[in-house]
Amino acid sequence: DLKRMFNLPAQAPEKAWLKSAEVRKLLQISPNTLQSLRVAGKLHPTKVGGILYYSREEIYLLLSQGSKE
């Protein structure tokens, strides 16, 4: 019973904000491609303490728009 009580859930909840490396891994893109998406205005990161964070919702929106084109 104790083992079952302390088991972690099968899936951790998805984070709402992702760091650059996490975005690159998720999208399977290079750092230059990620920068190009920022420059083109397709992704709008938030900078906190020198680290860029990207909204997971915005990334999914970008992916859904890309599949329509």
mmCIF file of C-alpha atoms in Angstrom:
data_model
loop_
_atom_site.group_PDB
_atom_site.id
_atom_site.type_symbol
_atom_site.label_atom_id
_atom_site.label_comp_id
_atom_site.label_asym_id
_atom_site.label_seq_id
_atom_site.Cartn_x
_atom_site.Cartn_y
_atom_site.Cartn_z
ATOM 1 C CA ASP A 1 0.000 0.000 0.000
ATOM 2 C CA LEU A 2 2.800 2.426 0.829
ATOM 3 C CA LYS A 3 4.503 1.792 -2.514
ATOM 4 C CA ARG A 4 1.274 2.613 -4.377
ATOM 5 C CA MET A 5 0.738 5.750 -2.291
ATOM 6 C CA PHE A 6 4.163 7.181 -3.158
ATOM 7 C CA ASN A 7 4.212 6.341 -6.869
ATOM 8 C CA LEU A 8 4.469 9.353 -9.135
ATOM 9 C CA PRO A 9 1.816 9.912 -11.786
ATOM 10 C CA ALA A 10 2.502 8.203 -15.108
ATOM 11 C CA GLN A 11 2.918 11.552 -16.890
ATOM 12 C CA ALA A 12 4.108 14.807 -15.422
ATOM 13 C CA PRO A 13 2.022 17.832 -16.396
ATOM 14 C CA GLU A 14 3.390 19.792 -19.345
ATOM 15 C CA LYS A 15 5.216 22.999 -18.510
ATOM 16 C CA ALA A 16 3.580 26.173 -19.821
ATOM 17 C CA TRP A 17 6.943 27.847 -20.542
ATOM 18 C CA LEU A 18 9.930 26.226 -22.250
ATOM 19 C CA LYS A 19 13.579 27.245 -22.469
ATOM 20 C CA SER A 20 15.282 27.559 -25.858
ATOM 21 C CA ALA A 21 16.903 24.121 -25.667
ATOM 22 C CA GLU A 22 13.554 22.509 -24.867
ATOM 23 C CA VAL A 23 11.909 24.266 -27.819
ATOM 24 C CA ARG A 24 14.700 23.196 -30.170
ATOM 25 C CA LYS A 25 14.362 19.600 -29.000
ATOM 26 C CA LEU A 26 10.558 19.663 -29.282
ATOM 27 C CA LEU A 27 10.613 21.128 -32.798
ATOM 28 C CA GLN A 28 13.838 19.349 -33.823
ATOM 29 C CA ILE A 29 15.399 22.573 -35.074
ATOM 30 C CA SER A 30 18.794 24.251 -34.803
ATOM 31 C CA PRO A 31 19.594 27.340 -32.734
ATOM 32 C CA ASN A 32 19.755 29.379 -35.960
ATOM 33 C CA THR A 33 16.278 28.248 -37.014
ATOM 34 C CA LEU A 34 14.887 29.192 -33.612
ATOM 35 C CA GLN A 35 16.495 32.610 -33.946
ATOM 36 C CA SER A 36 14.981 32.976 -37.425
ATOM 37 C CA LEU A 37 11.522 32.262 -35.987
ATOM 38 C CA ARG A 38 12.078 34.992 -33.392
ATOM 39 C CA VAL A 39 13.341 37.518 -35.968
ATOM 40 C CA ALA A 40 10.419 36.745 -38.291
ATOM 41 C CA GLY A 41 8.028 37.429 -35.406
ATOM 42 C CA LYS A 42 6.597 33.920 -35.414
ATOM 43 C CA LEU A 43 7.666 33.267 -31.808
ATOM 44 C CA HIS A 44 7.657 35.854 -29.044
ATOM 45 C CA PRO A 45 9.825 34.755 -26.126
ATOM 46 C CA THR A 46 9.824 36.330 -22.690
ATOM 47 C CA LYS A 47 13.239 37.103 -21.248
ATOM 48 C CA VAL A 48 13.700 36.441 -17.540
ATOM 49 C CA GLY A 49 17.140 36.928 -16.036
ATOM 50 C CA GLY A 50 18.882 36.491 -19.372
ATOM 51 C CA ILE A 51 17.001 33.287 -20.263
ATOM 52 C CA LEU A 52 14.428 33.190 -23.054
ATOM 53 C CA TYR A 53 11.192 31.370 -22.312
ATOM 54 C CA TYR A 54 8.640 30.376 -24.952
ATOM 55 C CA SER A 55 4.957 29.747 -24.411
ATOM 56 C CA ARG A 56 4.042 26.129 -25.152
ATOM 57 C CA GLU A 57 0.627 27.367 -26.317
ATOM 58 C CA GLU A 58 2.264 29.710 -28.857
ATOM 59 C CA ILE A 59 4.461 26.878 -30.146
ATOM 60 C CA TYR A 60 1.432 24.625 -30.654
ATOM 61 C CA LEU A 61 -0.367 27.477 -32.399
ATOM 62 C CA LEU A 62 2.634 27.961 -34.725
ATOM 63 C CA LEU A 63 2.654 24.242 -35.526
ATOM 64 C CA SER A 64 -1.074 24.174 -36.272
ATOM 65 C CA GLN A 65 -0.752 27.195 -38.573
ATOM 66 C CA GLY A 66 2.151 25.556 -40.385
ATOM 67 C CA SER A 67 0.096 22.452 -41.144
ATOM 68 C CA LYS A 68 -2.623 24.593 -42.791
ATOM 69 C CA GLU A 69 -0.229 26.220 -45.273
#
